[in-house]
């Protein structure tokens, strides 16, 4: 996609860029909404990493909005077909969006790091590694934002308008540090892909459960792939290139990475919704099996309730819950947080009036 069409053809990938990014934004909004619903109404607690993910999503939406404005002015078209006014405005909005994008992916990774801290247990090595990557995410991404907006001093407009005659830093400074920042983000994604597997594999679970949970917690692999591709594309940016076309292709991968981080880090937090759905399905099956299986009227209760019958048979199911919110164990979001006890009592009368209880 990043190879320009032959001269004379005014092609435009801006519409494709916006369709993809806003679709990912909608999917991210749905998954984030389910995450917050699970935290607020099932676990009854919204934690710090949830708020950080909300901030990450808000930053991504702002970035996508600026990109939408930039596409309106010519982002995604070849520079040779743009007027001076279109060129300046497209570069203005692309410059304004960059800081929000860097902040989004940084908040998203930090949120997932804090989420994984719950599963570390007593391992100080893993804990300090997570803190280390949280710190470097803050440091390197903050420096990148500063370099973007400080390279022309107090003359902010000179960032997208070279006609002002303001002396700025060489564009290679930002490009080279951006390459380092993207490489470090790729390493962070790789770390966040491998670490969950090392945590889950020491839990007292079956092999299939371990594999499934490891895959669920290792969705950062997709963000890692996106980050590597974006890192490779940075070297193609710089003076003298078809910048409005190249930047469109670059941001296709860069902004997709932001939404992939949000989606991949939020899917593991949806396990309470899955457990509730499975439990409701189990209750429904219990009703179908026992609720209407006797034409003589000797019905039994739905699991979890108690209902009197015709004094011939009575089934009582009691459920004890060890926790209605977050547990303090390392498996609190992934494994079942309740112990269910079912007690069946049969009461019947013999022909001689003798009462039997089983």
Short mmCIF file of C-alpha atoms in Angstrom, two decimals:
data_model
loop_
_atom_site.label_atom_id
_atom_site.label_comp_id
_atom_site.label_asym_id
_atom_site.label_seq_id
_atom_site.Cartn_x
_atom_site.Cartn_y
_atom_site.Cartn_z
CA UNK A 1 0.00 0.00 0.00
CA UNK A 2 2.84 2.34 0.63
CA UNK A 3 4.10 2.31 -2.97
CA UNK A 4 2.77 5.42 -4.73
CA UNK A 5 0.70 5.04 -7.87
CA UNK A 6 2.13 6.21 -11.21
CA UNK A 7 2.36 10.00 -11.65
CA UNK A 8 -0.85 11.58 -12.88
CA UNK A 9 -3.19 9.52 -10.69
CA UNK A 10 -4.59 11.38 -7.68
CA UNK A 11 -5.22 8.32 -5.49
CA UNK A 12 -6.48 8.61 -1.93
CA UNK A 13 -6.23 6.09 0.91
CA UNK A 14 -7.73 8.52 3.42
CA UNK A 15 -11.22 7.00 3.28
CA UNK A 16 -9.86 3.52 3.91
CA UNK A 17 -7.79 4.86 6.81
CA UNK A 18 -10.81 6.45 8.49
CA UNK A 19 -13.07 3.43 7.89
CA UNK A 20 -10.56 1.12 9.55
CA UNK A 21 -9.74 3.38 12.49
CA UNK A 22 -13.32 4.31 13.36
CA UNK A 23 -14.33 0.63 13.12
CA UNK A 24 -11.58 -0.24 15.60
CA UNK A 25 -12.72 2.67 17.77
CA UNK A 26 -16.26 1.27 17.84
CA UNK A 27 -15.05 -2.22 18.71
CA UNK A 28 -12.80 -0.80 21.43
CA UNK A 29 -15.71 1.18 22.87
CA UNK A 30 -17.88 -1.95 23.08
CA UNK A 31 -15.20 -4.05 24.77
CA UNK A 32 -14.25 -1.24 27.15
CA UNK A 33 -17.93 -0.75 28.01
CA UNK A 34 -18.29 -4.45 28.84
CA UNK A 35 -15.13 -4.24 30.94
CA UNK A 36 -16.50 -1.36 32.98
CA UNK A 37 -19.88 -3.09 33.34
CA UNK A 38 -18.17 -6.21 34.70
CA UNK A 39 -16.14 -4.14 37.14
CA UNK A 40 -19.00 -1.95 38.35
CA UNK A 41 -21.93 -4.38 38.49
CA UNK A 42 -20.36 -7.83 38.93
CA UNK A 43 -17.10 -7.24 40.79
CA UNK A 44 -18.45 -4.00 42.34
CA UNK A 45 -15.15 -2.19 41.98
CA UNK A 46 -13.40 -0.08 39.35
CA UNK A 47 -9.64 -0.12 39.84
CA UNK A 48 -6.83 2.22 38.81
CA UNK A 49 -5.96 0.21 35.70
CA UNK A 50 -9.57 0.56 34.52
CA UNK A 51 -9.39 4.35 34.78
CA UNK A 52 -6.07 4.36 32.93
CA UNK A 53 -7.65 2.38 30.10
CA UNK A 54 -10.47 4.92 29.90
CA UNK A 55 -7.84 7.65 29.51
CA UNK A 56 -6.07 5.59 26.83
CA UNK A 57 -9.33 5.25 24.89
CA UNK A 58 -10.12 8.97 25.20
CA UNK A 59 -6.66 9.86 23.86
CA UNK A 60 -7.11 7.45 20.95
CA UNK A 61 -10.46 9.03 20.06
CA UNK A 62 -8.93 12.53 20.10
CA UNK A 63 -6.09 11.30 17.88
CA UNK A 64 -8.52 9.72 15.42
CA UNK A 65 -10.57 12.93 15.34
CA UNK A 66 -7.49 14.98 14.42
CA UNK A 67 -6.64 12.41 11.75
CA UNK A 68 -10.16 12.76 10.36
CA UNK A 69 -9.62 16.50 10.00
CA UNK A 70 -6.24 15.88 8.38
CA UNK A 71 -7.77 13.48 5.84
CA UNK A 72 -10.30 16.19 4.99
CA UNK A 73 -7.40 18.47 4.04
CA UNK A 74 -5.45 15.89 2.06
CA UNK A 75 -3.83 13.25 4.28
CA UNK A 76 -3.76 10.05 2.27
CA UNK A 77 -3.25 11.79 -1.07
CA UNK A 78 0.06 12.42 -2.84
CA UNK A 79 1.72 15.69 -1.92
CA UNK A 80 2.06 16.79 -5.56
CA UNK A 81 -1.74 17.04 -5.88
CA UNK A 82 -2.27 19.26 -2.82
CA UNK A 83 -2.47 23.03 -2.77
CA UNK A 84 -0.35 24.98 -0.29
CA UNK A 85 -3.38 25.54 1.95
CA UNK A 86 -4.30 21.85 1.91
CA UNK A 87 -0.72 20.88 2.66
CA UNK A 88 -0.43 23.23 5.65
CA UNK A 89 -3.75 22.19 7.19
CA UNK A 90 -3.21 18.47 6.70
CA UNK A 91 0.21 18.74 8.37
CA UNK A 92 -1.24 20.89 11.15
CA UNK A 93 -3.76 18.25 12.22
CA UNK A 94 -1.32 15.38 11.76
CA UNK A 95 1.09 17.19 14.08
CA UNK A 96 -1.61 17.82 16.69
CA UNK A 97 -2.65 14.16 16.71
CA UNK A 98 0.77 12.69 17.42
CA UNK A 99 1.01 13.49 21.12
CA UNK A 100 -2.43 12.04 21.81
CA UNK A 101 -1.51 8.81 20.03
CA UNK A 102 1.70 8.37 22.02
CA UNK A 103 -0.18 9.07 25.27
CA UNK A 104 -2.89 6.55 24.35
CA UNK A 105 -0.58 3.62 23.76
CA UNK A 106 1.46 4.52 26.85
CA UNK A 107 -1.58 4.61 29.16
CA UNK A 108 -2.82 1.35 27.63
CA UNK A 109 0.42 -0.52 28.31
CA UNK A 110 0.72 0.90 31.84
CA UNK A 111 -2.86 -0.19 32.55
CA UNK A 112 -2.09 -3.76 31.48
CA UNK A 113 1.12 -3.81 33.54
CA UNK A 114 -0.85 -2.82 36.66
CA UNK A 115 -3.49 -5.43 35.83
CA UNK A 116 -0.82 -8.16 35.66
CA UNK A 117 0.53 -7.13 39.08
CA UNK A 118 -2.47 -8.91 40.64
CA UNK A 119 -1.18 -12.26 39.41
CA UNK A 120 2.46 -11.87 40.42
CA UNK A 121 2.09 -13.18 43.96
CA UNK A 122 5.33 -13.13 45.93
CA UNK A 123 7.68 -12.98 42.93
CA UNK A 124 9.72 -9.83 43.48
CA UNK A 125 11.59 -10.25 40.19
CA UNK A 126 8.43 -10.17 38.09
CA UNK A 127 7.02 -7.33 40.16
CA UNK A 128 10.08 -5.12 39.71
CA UNK A 129 10.24 -5.95 36.01
CA UNK A 130 6.68 -4.70 35.63
CA UNK A 131 7.48 -1.53 37.57
CA UNK A 132 10.57 -1.05 35.38
CA UNK A 133 8.54 -1.22 32.17
CA UNK A 134 5.89 1.10 33.63
CA UNK A 135 8.62 3.64 34.42
CA UNK A 136 10.23 3.39 30.99
CA UNK A 137 6.85 3.77 29.29
CA UNK A 138 6.33 7.04 31.13
CA UNK A 139 9.89 8.28 30.53
CA UNK A 140 10.46 7.43 26.87
CA UNK A 141 6.98 8.30 25.64
CA UNK A 142 6.97 11.61 27.54
CA UNK A 143 10.36 12.48 26.01
CA UNK A 144 9.02 11.67 22.55
CA UNK A 145 6.08 14.04 23.02
CA UNK A 146 8.42 16.78 24.27
CA UNK A 147 10.74 16.35 21.28
CA UNK A 148 7.82 16.61 18.85
CA UNK A 149 6.45 19.87 20.21
CA UNK A 150 9.64 21.55 21.47
CA UNK A 151 11.75 21.28 18.32
CA UNK A 152 10.74 24.76 17.11
CA UNK A 153 10.81 26.44 20.51
CA UNK A 154 7.89 28.75 21.23
CA UNK A 155 6.93 28.95 17.53
CA UNK A 156 4.39 26.12 17.49
CA UNK A 157 3.04 26.99 14.05
CA UNK A 158 6.48 26.38 12.56
CA UNK A 159 5.97 22.67 13.24
CA UNK A 160 3.71 22.46 10.17
CA UNK A 161 4.52 25.71 8.35
CA UNK A 162 8.13 25.85 7.10
CA UNK A 163 7.44 29.18 5.37
CA UNK A 164 7.72 31.09 8.66
CA UNK A 165 11.50 30.94 8.47
CA UNK A 166 11.86 29.72 12.07
CA UNK A 167 14.92 27.61 12.75
CA UNK A 168 13.94 24.21 14.17
CA UNK A 169 15.84 21.07 15.02
CA UNK A 170 16.71 18.67 12.27
CA UNK A 171 13.76 16.34 11.51
CA UNK A 172 16.22 13.47 11.85
CA UNK A 173 16.37 14.08 15.63
CA UNK A 174 12.69 13.32 16.03
CA UNK A 175 12.84 10.46 13.54
CA UNK A 176 15.80 8.74 15.21
CA UNK A 177 14.41 9.07 18.74
CA UNK A 178 11.01 7.95 17.45
CA UNK A 179 12.68 4.84 16.06
CA UNK A 180 14.19 4.11 19.48
CA UNK A 181 10.87 4.77 21.23
CA UNK A 182 9.00 2.44 18.88
CA UNK A 183 11.64 -0.26 19.31
CA UNK A 184 11.32 -0.01 23.10
CA UNK A 185 7.53 -0.18 22.86
CA UNK A 186 7.92 -3.34 20.77
CA UNK A 187 10.14 -4.84 23.47
CA UNK A 188 7.54 -3.91 26.09
CA UNK A 189 4.79 -5.64 24.09
CA UNK A 190 6.96 -8.74 23.76
CA UNK A 191 7.55 -8.75 27.52
CA UNK A 192 3.80 -8.37 28.18
CA UNK A 193 3.20 -11.31 25.84
CA UNK A 194 5.66 -13.69 27.51
CA UNK A 195 5.16 -12.75 31.18
CA UNK A 196 1.53 -13.97 31.55
CA UNK A 197 2.50 -17.45 30.32
CA UNK A 198 5.24 -17.70 32.97
CA UNK A 199 2.73 -16.66 35.65
CA UNK A 200 -0.11 -18.98 34.62
CA UNK A 201 2.12 -22.03 34.11
CA UNK A 202 2.96 -22.26 37.82
CA UNK A 203 -0.71 -22.24 38.91
CA UNK A 204 -2.38 -25.43 40.06
CA UNK A 205 -4.48 -25.86 36.92
CA UNK A 206 -4.94 -28.41 34.17
CA UNK A 207 -2.81 -28.15 31.06
CA UNK A 208 -5.74 -27.07 28.88
CA UNK A 209 -6.75 -24.38 31.38
CA UNK A 210 -3.19 -23.09 31.54
CA UNK A 211 -2.95 -22.91 27.77
CA UNK A 212 -6.28 -21.12 27.42
CA UNK A 213 -5.57 -18.54 30.12
CA UNK A 214 -2.05 -17.95 28.78
CA UNK A 215 -3.45 -17.21 25.33
CA UNK A 216 -6.08 -14.91 26.82
CA UNK A 217 -3.50 -12.90 28.73
CA UNK A 218 -0.99 -12.84 25.86
CA UNK A 219 -3.00 -10.83 23.34
CA UNK A 220 -0.20 -8.24 23.47
CA UNK A 221 1.33 -10.37 20.72
CA UNK A 222 -0.85 -8.54 18.20
CA UNK A 223 0.26 -5.16 19.56
CA UNK A 224 3.86 -6.39 19.29
CA UNK A 225 3.40 -7.21 15.60
CA UNK A 226 1.81 -3.80 14.94
CA UNK A 227 4.61 -2.05 16.83
CA UNK A 228 7.34 -3.83 14.86
CA UNK A 229 5.73 -2.87 11.55
CA UNK A 230 5.37 0.74 12.68
CA UNK A 231 8.99 0.80 13.85
CA UNK A 232 10.16 -0.41 10.45
CA UNK A 233 8.15 2.30 8.69
CA UNK A 234 9.67 5.18 10.68
CA UNK A 235 12.86 5.01 8.62
CA UNK A 236 10.81 5.89 5.52
CA UNK A 237 9.72 9.21 7.04
CA UNK A 238 11.84 12.30 6.61
CA UNK A 239 12.56 15.26 4.34
CA UNK A 240 11.88 14.87 0.64
CA UNK A 241 9.34 12.02 0.83
CA UNK A 242 5.70 12.02 -0.28
CA UNK A 243 4.83 12.96 3.28
CA UNK A 244 1.00 13.10 3.19
CA UNK A 245 0.87 9.64 1.62
CA UNK A 246 3.58 8.12 3.82
CA UNK A 247 2.12 9.53 7.02
CA UNK A 248 -1.30 8.10 6.16
CA UNK A 249 0.17 4.61 5.83
CA UNK A 250 2.23 5.09 8.98
CA UNK A 251 -0.76 6.19 11.05
CA UNK A 252 -2.83 3.31 9.73
CA UNK A 253 -0.50 1.04 11.68
CA UNK A 254 0.22 3.44 14.55
CA UNK A 255 -3.41 4.16 15.48
CA UNK A 256 -4.42 0.54 14.91
CA UNK A 257 -1.78 -0.38 17.47
CA UNK A 258 -3.43 1.94 20.02
CA UNK A 259 -6.81 0.26 19.64
CA UNK A 260 -5.29 -3.23 19.60
CA UNK A 261 -3.62 -2.46 22.95
CA UNK A 262 -6.98 -1.37 24.39
CA UNK A 263 -8.80 -4.43 23.04
CA UNK A 264 -6.10 -6.95 23.94
CA UNK A 265 -5.70 -5.63 27.48
CA UNK A 266 -9.47 -5.48 28.11
CA UNK A 267 -10.58 -8.91 26.85
CA UNK A 268 -9.07 -10.80 29.85
CA UNK A 269 -11.09 -8.60 32.23
CA UNK A 270 -14.37 -9.84 30.72
CA UNK A 271 -14.14 -13.24 32.46
CA UNK A 272 -16.77 -12.28 35.11
CA UNK A 273 -19.29 -11.78 32.30
CA UNK A 274 -18.36 -15.17 30.85
CA UNK A 275 -18.76 -16.86 34.25
CA UNK A 276 -22.14 -15.23 34.79
CA UNK A 277 -23.29 -16.31 31.34
CA UNK A 278 -22.16 -19.89 31.95
CA UNK A 279 -23.88 -19.93 35.35
CA UNK A 280 -27.14 -18.65 33.90
CA UNK A 281 -26.95 -21.26 31.15
CA UNK A 282 -26.38 -23.94 33.80
CA UNK A 283 -29.41 -22.73 35.76
CA UNK A 284 -31.52 -22.90 32.61
CA UNK A 285 -30.39 -26.46 31.88
CA UNK A 286 -31.18 -27.45 35.47
CA UNK A 287 -34.70 -26.09 35.09
CA UNK A 288 -35.20 -27.94 31.82
CA UNK A 289 -33.96 -31.21 33.37
CA UNK A 290 -35.83 -31.06 36.69
CA UNK A 291 -38.46 -28.35 36.53
CA UNK A 292 -41.08 -30.08 34.36
CA UNK A 293 -40.05 -33.73 34.07
CA UNK A 294 -42.91 -35.27 36.02
CA UNK A 295 -46.46 -35.18 34.67
CA UNK A 296 -47.90 -35.96 38.14
CA UNK A 297 -47.04 -32.47 39.34
CA UNK A 298 -44.04 -33.44 41.45
CA UNK A 299 -41.88 -30.62 40.14
CA UNK A 300 -38.56 -29.60 41.62
CA UNK A 301 -36.95 -26.20 41.99
CA UNK A 302 -34.66 -24.20 39.76
CA UNK A 303 -31.06 -24.42 41.00
CA UNK A 304 -30.38 -21.63 43.46
CA UNK A 305 -34.05 -21.37 44.65
CA UNK A 306 -36.39 -23.38 46.85
CA UNK A 307 -40.00 -24.15 45.87
CA UNK A 308 -42.53 -26.34 47.72
CA UNK A 309 -44.18 -29.20 45.84
CA UNK A 310 -47.04 -31.59 46.62
CA UNK A 311 -45.31 -32.90 49.78
CA UNK A 312 -43.93 -35.83 47.81
CA UNK A 313 -40.51 -34.61 46.70
CA UNK A 314 -38.55 -31.47 47.50
CA UNK A 315 -35.16 -30.43 46.19
CA UNK A 316 -33.26 -27.61 47.78
CA UNK A 317 -30.14 -26.11 46.24
CA UNK A 318 -28.09 -23.75 48.32
CA UNK A 319 -25.26 -21.62 47.06
CA UNK A 320 -22.52 -20.28 49.31
CA UNK A 321 -20.32 -17.57 47.93
CA UNK A 322 -16.88 -16.89 49.22
CA UNK A 323 -16.71 -13.53 47.54
CA UNK A 324 -18.92 -11.06 45.75
CA UNK A 325 -16.18 -8.66 44.69
CA UNK A 326 -12.48 -8.90 44.00
CA UNK A 327 -10.71 -11.72 45.72
CA UNK A 328 -7.21 -11.28 47.00
CA UNK A 329 -5.75 -14.20 45.10
CA UNK A 330 -3.74 -14.06 41.92
CA UNK A 331 -6.52 -15.84 40.03
CA UNK A 332 -9.30 -13.39 40.85
CA UNK A 333 -10.19 -12.28 37.32
CA UNK A 334 -9.58 -15.52 35.48
CA UNK A 335 -10.81 -18.41 37.61
CA UNK A 336 -14.18 -19.02 39.26
CA UNK A 337 -14.44 -16.87 42.39
CA UNK A 338 -17.26 -18.80 44.06
CA UNK A 339 -17.70 -22.20 45.72
CA UNK A 340 -21.08 -23.70 44.84
CA UNK A 341 -22.59 -26.31 47.15
CA UNK A 342 -25.70 -28.20 46.04
CA UNK A 343 -27.67 -30.23 48.60
CA UNK A 344 -30.48 -32.51 47.46
CA UNK A 345 -33.03 -33.71 50.04
CA UNK A 346 -35.67 -36.29 49.12
CA UNK A 347 -38.71 -36.56 51.38
CA UNK A 348 -41.15 -39.39 50.68
CA UNK A 349 -43.91 -41.36 52.43
CA UNK A 350 -44.21 -45.14 52.34
CA UNK A 351 -47.50 -46.98 52.13
CA UNK A 352 -47.40 -47.54 55.92
CA UNK A 353 -47.13 -43.84 56.68
CA UNK A 354 -43.46 -44.02 57.49
CA UNK A 355 -41.44 -40.90 56.68
CA UNK A 356 -38.15 -41.50 54.85
CA UNK A 357 -35.56 -38.75 54.38
CA UNK A 358 -32.60 -39.28 52.07
#
